[in-house]
Coordinates of C-alpha atoms and ligand atoms in Angstrom, one line a residue:
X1 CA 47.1 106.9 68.4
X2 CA 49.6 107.1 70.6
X3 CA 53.3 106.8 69.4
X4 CA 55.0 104.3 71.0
X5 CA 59.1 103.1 71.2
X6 CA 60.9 100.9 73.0
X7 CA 64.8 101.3 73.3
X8 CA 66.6 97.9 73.5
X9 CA 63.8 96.2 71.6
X10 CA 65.4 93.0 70.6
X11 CA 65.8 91.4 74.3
X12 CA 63.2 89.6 76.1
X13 CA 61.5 92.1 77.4
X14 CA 61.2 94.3 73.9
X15 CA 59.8 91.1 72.5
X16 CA 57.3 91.0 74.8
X17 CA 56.1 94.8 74.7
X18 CA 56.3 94.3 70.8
X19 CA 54.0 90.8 71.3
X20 CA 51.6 93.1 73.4
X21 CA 51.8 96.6 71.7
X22 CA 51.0 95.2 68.2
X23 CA 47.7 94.1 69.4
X24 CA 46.8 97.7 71.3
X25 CA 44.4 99.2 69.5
X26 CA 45.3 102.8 70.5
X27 CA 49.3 102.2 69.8
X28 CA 51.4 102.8 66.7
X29 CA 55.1 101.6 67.2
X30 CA 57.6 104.2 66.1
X31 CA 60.6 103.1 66.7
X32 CA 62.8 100.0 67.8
X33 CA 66.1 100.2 68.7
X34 CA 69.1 97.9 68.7
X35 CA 73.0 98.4 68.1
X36 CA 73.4 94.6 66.9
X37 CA 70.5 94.5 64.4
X38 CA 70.5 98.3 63.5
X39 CA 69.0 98.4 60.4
X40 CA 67.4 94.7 59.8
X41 CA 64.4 93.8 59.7
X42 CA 62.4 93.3 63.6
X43 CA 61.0 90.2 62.7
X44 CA 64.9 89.4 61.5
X45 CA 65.4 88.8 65.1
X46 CA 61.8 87.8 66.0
X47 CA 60.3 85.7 63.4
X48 CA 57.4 84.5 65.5
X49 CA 56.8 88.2 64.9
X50 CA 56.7 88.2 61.3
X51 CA 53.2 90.2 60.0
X52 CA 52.8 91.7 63.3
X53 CA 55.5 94.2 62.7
X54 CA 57.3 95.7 59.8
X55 CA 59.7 98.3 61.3
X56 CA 63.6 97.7 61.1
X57 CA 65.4 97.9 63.9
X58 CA 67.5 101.4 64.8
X59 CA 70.8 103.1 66.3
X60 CA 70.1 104.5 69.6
X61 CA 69.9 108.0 68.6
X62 CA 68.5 109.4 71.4
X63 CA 66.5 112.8 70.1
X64 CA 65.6 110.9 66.9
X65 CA 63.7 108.1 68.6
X66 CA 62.5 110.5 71.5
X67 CA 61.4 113.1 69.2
X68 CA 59.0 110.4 67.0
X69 CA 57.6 109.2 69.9
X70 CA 55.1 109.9 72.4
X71 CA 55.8 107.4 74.9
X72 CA 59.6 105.4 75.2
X73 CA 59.7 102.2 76.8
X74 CA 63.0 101.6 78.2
X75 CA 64.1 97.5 78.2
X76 CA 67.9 98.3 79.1
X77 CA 70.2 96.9 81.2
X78 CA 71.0 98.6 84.6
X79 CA 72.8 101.6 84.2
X80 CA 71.8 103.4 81.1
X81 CA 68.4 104.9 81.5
X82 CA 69.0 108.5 82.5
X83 CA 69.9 109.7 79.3
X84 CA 67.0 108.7 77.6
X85 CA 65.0 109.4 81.0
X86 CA 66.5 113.1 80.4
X87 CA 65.2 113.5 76.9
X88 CA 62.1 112.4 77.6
X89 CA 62.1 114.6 80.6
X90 CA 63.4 117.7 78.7
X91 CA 61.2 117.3 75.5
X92 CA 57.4 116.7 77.3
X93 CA 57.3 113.4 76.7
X94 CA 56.3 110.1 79.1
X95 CA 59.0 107.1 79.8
X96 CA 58.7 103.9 81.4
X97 CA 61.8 102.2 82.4
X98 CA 61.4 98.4 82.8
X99 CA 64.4 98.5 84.5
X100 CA 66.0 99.6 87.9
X101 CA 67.7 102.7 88.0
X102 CA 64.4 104.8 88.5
X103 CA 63.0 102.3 91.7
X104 CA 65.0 103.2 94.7
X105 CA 63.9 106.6 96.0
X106 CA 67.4 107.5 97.7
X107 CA 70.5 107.7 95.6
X108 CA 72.8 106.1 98.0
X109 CA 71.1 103.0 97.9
X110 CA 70.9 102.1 94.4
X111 CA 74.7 103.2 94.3
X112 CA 74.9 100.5 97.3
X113 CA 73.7 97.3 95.5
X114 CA 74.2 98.2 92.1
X115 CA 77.7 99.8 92.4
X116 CA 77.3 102.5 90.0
X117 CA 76.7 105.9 90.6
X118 CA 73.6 107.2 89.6
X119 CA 73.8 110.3 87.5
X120 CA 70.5 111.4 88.0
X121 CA 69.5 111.8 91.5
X122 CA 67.4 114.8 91.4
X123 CA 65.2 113.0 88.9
X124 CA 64.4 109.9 91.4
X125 CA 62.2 112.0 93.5
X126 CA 59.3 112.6 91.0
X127 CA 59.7 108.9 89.4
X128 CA 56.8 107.0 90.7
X129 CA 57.0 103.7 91.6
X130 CA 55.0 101.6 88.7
X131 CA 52.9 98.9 90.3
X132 CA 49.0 100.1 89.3
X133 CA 47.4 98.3 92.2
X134 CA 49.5 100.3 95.0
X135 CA 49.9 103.8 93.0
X136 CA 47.6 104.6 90.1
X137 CA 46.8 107.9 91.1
X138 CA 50.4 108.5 91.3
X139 CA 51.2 107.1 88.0
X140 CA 48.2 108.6 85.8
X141 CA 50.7 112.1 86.0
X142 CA 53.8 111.0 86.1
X143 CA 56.4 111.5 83.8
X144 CA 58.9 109.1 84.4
X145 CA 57.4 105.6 85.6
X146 CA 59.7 103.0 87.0
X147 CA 58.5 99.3 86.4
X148 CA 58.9 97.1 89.1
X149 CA 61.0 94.1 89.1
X150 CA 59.6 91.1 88.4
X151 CA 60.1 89.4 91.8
X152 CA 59.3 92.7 94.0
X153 CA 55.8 92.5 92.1
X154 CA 55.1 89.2 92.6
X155 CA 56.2 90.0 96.5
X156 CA 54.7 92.9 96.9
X157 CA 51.2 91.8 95.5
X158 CA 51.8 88.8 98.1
X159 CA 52.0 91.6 101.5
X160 CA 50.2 94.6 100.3
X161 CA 46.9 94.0 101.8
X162 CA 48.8 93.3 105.2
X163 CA 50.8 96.2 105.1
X164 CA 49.8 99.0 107.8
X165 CA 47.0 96.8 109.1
X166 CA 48.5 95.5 112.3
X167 CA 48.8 92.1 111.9
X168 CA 52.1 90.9 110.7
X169 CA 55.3 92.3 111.3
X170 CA 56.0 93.4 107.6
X171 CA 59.8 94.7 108.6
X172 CA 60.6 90.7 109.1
X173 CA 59.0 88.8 106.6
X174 CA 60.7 85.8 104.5
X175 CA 60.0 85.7 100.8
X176 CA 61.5 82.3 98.7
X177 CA 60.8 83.3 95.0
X178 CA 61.4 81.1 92.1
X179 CA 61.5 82.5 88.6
X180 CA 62.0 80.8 85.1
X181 CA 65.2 81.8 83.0
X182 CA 63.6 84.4 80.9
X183 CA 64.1 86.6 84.0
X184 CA 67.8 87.0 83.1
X185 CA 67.4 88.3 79.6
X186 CA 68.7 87.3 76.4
X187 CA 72.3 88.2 76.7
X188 CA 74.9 85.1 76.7
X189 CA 75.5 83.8 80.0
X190 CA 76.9 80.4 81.0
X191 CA 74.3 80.4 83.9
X192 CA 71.1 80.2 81.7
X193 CA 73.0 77.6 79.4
X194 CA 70.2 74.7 78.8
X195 CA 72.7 72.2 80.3
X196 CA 72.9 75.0 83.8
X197 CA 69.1 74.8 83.9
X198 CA 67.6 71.9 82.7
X199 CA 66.6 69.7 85.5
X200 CA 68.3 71.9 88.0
X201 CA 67.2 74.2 91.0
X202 CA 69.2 76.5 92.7
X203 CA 69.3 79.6 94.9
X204 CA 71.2 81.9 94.0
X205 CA 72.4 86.0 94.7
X206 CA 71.4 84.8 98.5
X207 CA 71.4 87.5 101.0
X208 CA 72.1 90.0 98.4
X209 CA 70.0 90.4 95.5
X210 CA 69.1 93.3 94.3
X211 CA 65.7 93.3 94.7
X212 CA 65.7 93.3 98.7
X213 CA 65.9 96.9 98.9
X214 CA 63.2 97.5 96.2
X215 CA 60.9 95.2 98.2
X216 CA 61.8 97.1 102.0
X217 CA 61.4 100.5 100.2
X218 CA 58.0 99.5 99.0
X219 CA 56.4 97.9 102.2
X220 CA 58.6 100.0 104.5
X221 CA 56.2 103.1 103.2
X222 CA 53.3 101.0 102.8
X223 CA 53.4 99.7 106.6
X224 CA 54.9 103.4 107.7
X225 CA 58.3 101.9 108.7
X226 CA 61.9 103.3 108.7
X227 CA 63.1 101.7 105.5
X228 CA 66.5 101.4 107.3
X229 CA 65.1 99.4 109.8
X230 CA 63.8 96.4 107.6
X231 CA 64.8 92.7 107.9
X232 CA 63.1 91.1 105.2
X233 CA 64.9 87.9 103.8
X234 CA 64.2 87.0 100.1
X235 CA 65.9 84.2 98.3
X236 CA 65.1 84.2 94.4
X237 CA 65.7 80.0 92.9
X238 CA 66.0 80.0 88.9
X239 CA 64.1 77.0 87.7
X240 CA 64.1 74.8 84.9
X241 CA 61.4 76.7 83.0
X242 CA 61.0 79.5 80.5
X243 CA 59.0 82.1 82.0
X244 CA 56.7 82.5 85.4
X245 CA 57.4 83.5 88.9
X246 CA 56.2 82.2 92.0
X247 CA 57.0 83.8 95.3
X248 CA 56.3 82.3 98.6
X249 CA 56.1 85.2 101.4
X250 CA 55.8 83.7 105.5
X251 CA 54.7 86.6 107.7
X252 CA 54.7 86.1 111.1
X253 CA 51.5 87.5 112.7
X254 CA 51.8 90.0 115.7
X255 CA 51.8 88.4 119.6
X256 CA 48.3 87.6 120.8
X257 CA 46.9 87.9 117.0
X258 CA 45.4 84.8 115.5
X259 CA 42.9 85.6 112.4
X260 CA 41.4 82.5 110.6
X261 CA 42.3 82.0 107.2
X262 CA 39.1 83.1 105.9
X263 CA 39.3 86.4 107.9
X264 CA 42.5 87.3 106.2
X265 CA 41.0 85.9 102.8
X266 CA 38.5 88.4 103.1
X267 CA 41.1 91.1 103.7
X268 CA 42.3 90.4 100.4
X269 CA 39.1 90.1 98.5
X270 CA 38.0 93.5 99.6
X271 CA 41.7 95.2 99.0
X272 CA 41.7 93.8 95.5
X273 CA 37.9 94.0 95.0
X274 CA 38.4 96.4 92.0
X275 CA 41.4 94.6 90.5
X276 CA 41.2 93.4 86.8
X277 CA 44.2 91.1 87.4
X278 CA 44.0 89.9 90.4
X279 CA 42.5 86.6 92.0
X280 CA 42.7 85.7 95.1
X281 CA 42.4 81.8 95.2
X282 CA 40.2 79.6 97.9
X283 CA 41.2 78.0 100.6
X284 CA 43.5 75.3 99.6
X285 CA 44.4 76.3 95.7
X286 CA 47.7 77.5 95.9
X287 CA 48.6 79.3 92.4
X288 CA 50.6 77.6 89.5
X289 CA 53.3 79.7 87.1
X290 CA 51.5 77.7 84.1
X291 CA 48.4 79.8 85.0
X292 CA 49.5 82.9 83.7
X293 CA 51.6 82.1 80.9
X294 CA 51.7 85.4 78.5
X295 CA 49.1 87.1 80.6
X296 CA 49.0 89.8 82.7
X297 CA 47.2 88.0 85.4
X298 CA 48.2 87.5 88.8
X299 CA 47.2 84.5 91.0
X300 CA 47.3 84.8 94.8
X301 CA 46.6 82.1 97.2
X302 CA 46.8 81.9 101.3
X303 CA 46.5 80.7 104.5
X304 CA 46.9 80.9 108.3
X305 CA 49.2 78.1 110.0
X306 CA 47.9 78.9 113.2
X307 CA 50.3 76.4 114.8
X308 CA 53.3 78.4 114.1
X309 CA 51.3 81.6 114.2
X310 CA 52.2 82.7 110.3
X311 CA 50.3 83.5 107.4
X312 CA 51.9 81.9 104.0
X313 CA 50.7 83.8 100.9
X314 CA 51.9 82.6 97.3
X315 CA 51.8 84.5 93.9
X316 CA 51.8 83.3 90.6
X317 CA 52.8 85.9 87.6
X318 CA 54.6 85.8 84.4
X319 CA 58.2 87.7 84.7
X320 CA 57.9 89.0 81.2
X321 CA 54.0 90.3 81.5
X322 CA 53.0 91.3 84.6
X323 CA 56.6 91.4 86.0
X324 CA 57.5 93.4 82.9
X325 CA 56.3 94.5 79.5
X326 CA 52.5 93.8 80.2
X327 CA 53.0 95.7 83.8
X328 CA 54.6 98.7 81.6
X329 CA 51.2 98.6 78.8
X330 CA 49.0 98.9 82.6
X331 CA 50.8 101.9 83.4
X332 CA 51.1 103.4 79.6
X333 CA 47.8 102.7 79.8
X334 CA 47.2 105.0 83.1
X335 CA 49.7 108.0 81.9
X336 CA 47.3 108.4 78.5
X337 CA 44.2 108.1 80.7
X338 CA 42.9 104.7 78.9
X339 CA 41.2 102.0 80.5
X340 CA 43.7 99.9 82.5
X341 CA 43.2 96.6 80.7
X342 CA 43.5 98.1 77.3
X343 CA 45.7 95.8 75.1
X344 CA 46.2 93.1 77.9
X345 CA 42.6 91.3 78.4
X346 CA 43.7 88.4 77.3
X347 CA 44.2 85.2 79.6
X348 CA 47.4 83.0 79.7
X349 CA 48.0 79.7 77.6
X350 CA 47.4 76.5 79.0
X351 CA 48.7 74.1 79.2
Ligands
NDP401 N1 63.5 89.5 81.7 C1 62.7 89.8 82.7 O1 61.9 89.0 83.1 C2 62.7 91.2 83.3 C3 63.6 92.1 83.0 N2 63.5 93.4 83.6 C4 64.5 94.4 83.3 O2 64.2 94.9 82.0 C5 65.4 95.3 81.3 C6 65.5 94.5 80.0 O3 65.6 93.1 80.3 P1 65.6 92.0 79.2 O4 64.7 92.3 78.1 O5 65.4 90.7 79.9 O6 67.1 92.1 78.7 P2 67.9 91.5 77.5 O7 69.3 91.3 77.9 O8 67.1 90.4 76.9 O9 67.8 92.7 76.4 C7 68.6 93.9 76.6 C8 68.3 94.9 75.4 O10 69.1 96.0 75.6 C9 70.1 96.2 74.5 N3 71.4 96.4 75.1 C10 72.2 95.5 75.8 N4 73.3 96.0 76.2 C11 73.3 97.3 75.9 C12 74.1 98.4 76.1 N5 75.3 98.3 76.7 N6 73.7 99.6 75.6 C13 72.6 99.8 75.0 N7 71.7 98.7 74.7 C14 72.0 97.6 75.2 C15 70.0 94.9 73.7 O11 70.1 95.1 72.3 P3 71.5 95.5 71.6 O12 72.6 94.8 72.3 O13 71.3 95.0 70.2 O14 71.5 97.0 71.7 C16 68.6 94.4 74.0 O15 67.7 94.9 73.1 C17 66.5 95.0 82.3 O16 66.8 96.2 83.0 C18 65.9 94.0 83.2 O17 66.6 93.9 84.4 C19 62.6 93.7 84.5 C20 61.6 92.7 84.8 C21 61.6 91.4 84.3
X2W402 C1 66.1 84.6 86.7 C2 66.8 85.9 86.8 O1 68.0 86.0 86.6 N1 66.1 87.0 87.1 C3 66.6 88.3 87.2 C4 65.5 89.3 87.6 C5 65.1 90.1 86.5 C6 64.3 91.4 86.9 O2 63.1 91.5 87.2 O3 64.9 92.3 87.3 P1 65.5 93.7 87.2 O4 64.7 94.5 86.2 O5 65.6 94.3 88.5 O6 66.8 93.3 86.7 C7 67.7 88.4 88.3 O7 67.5 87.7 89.3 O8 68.6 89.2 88.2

């Protein structure tokens, strides 16, 4: 069995790897930490958890839960991973970090958009980048894994196929995401207040959220461009639901280049040919959040507006599985050589 903690266990995130690790058969949870529950009861804070899971939570003591475990899963905010990255680094064991400070490759642009300095910067280099469908070879012997945000891997999964091939100029493309209000955590915020949300739509963090450079990093190397010289615009809308994310990517094809629908379809089919979680729609079925509720499922449909000379993609996810927790199981699942889908064949709930 393979040892398993997660550090910050009682936030959305935890929840979910708690929701999903429970039912993995090759995974024994060791360890759950919290400073405001430290010694209750899990399911104290969880009920709908309650004879899934009898482990109370802990302090954050960082050798005792990285000596217990195999594996750490770290749902933390911004800014306090490397000392737990560093333990797991100096005692031979595997982390993955669900959240940024392991994505961005170069120091000096994390410090940049998250306005902290990173005290880790040799360790970026040898963190790989965790989406399974663009780097499982890289992942299977990693030691530190860095989960994707949600809304870079419901962008990225949009462009990847397109990336490198010649036909859209990936350093300019548009992406208008929309995510439910899980995305921001548990913490208290006035913004995710029912009465903020609740039959409400807005953009928000416009031309400068933090997951722009994330998403140019990753289809900057992907296409072979100079990451410095992207242009991509992406606009993330908070929407009056609790999980799911649609994105919306418009890529403008290159001058002279007009591919039907179909063509491009194909494209997709055969770069995700091997993909459990993947589906690429038909023509004309454009995904729906509600499709992958709780799963780890991804939902891509397309098409070519040849009047305007742009292919529109859209992805459907869930922001807590496959934009999170069930996206950090896939690549457990890689660094302990398991099949991929272990613990996360299940489909969505609908309606
Ligand atoms: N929600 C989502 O859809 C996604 C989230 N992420 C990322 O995953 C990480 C976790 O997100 P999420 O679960 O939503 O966050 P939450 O705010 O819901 O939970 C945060 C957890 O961290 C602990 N924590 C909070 N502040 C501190 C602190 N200062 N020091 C130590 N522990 C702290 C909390 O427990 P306690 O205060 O008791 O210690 C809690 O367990 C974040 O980095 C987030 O950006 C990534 C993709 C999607
Ligand atoms: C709705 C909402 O607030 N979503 C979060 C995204 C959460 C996530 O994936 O992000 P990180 O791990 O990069 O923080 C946001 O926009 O900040």
């Amino acid at each position: 069995m393979i040892r398993a903690a997660i550090v910050g266990a009682t936030g959305y995130t935890g929840a979910e790897l708690v929701r999903l690790l429970t039912r993995h058969r090759e995974v024994e949870l060791v360890g759950l930490t919290s400073r405001q529950y430290a010694d209750q009861p899990y399911t104290t804070v969880y009920p709908h958890l309650s004879g899934q899971v009898d482990l109370n939570c802990q302090t954050q003591d960082i050798d005792a839960v990285t000596d217990a475990a195999d594996v750490l899963f770290l749902a933390l905010p911004h800014g306090l991973s490397v000392p737990w990255v560093a333990a797991c680094v100096g005692k031979g064991k595997k982390v993955v970090d669900l959240g940024a400070d392991f994505r961005l490759r170069r120091a000096a642009v994390y410090e940049q958009w998250y306005r902290v300095t990173h005290e880790a910067p040799e360790l970026l280099a040898e963190a790989v980048y965790g989406l399974p469908e663009l780097k499982r070879e890289r992942i299977r012997t990693a030691r530190i894994v860095a989960n994707p945000g949600c809304y870079p891997t419901a962008s990225l999964l949009s462009v990847a196929p397109l990336c490198g091939q010649g036909i859209v100029r990936e350093d300019r493309l548009i992406i208008d995401a929309k995510s439910g209000a899980s995305g921001a955590g548990r913490n208290a915020n006035v913004g995710n207040l029912y009465g903020e949300v609740n039959e409400n739509v807005k953009a928000y963090n416009v031309a400068k959220h933090r997951h722009n450079p994330e998403i140019e990093q990753e289809v900057a190397e992907r296409a072979g461009l100079d990451p410095d010289a992207m242009a991509i615009t992406f606009t993330p809308h908070l929407m009056p639901m609790t999980r799911g994310i649609l994105a919306t990517v418009y890529a403008d094809l290159k001058e002279g280049l007009r591919p039907s629908a179909e063509e491009v379809r194909d494209l997709y089919r055969q770069f995700y040919a091997n993909e459990p979680f993947i589906h690429v729609m038909d023509e004309g079925v454009w995904p729906q959040t509600k499709w992958s509720y709780g799963s780890n499922h991804a939902f891509i449909g397309l098409t070519v507006e040849g009047r305007t000379g742009r292919i529109i993609i859209t992805t459907a996810i869930d922001n807590l599985v496959k934009g999170a927790s069930g996206q950090a199981i896939q690549n457990m699942n890689l660094l302990f050589g398991l099949p991929e889908t272990t613990g996360l064949e299940a489909a969505g709930i609908y309606p």
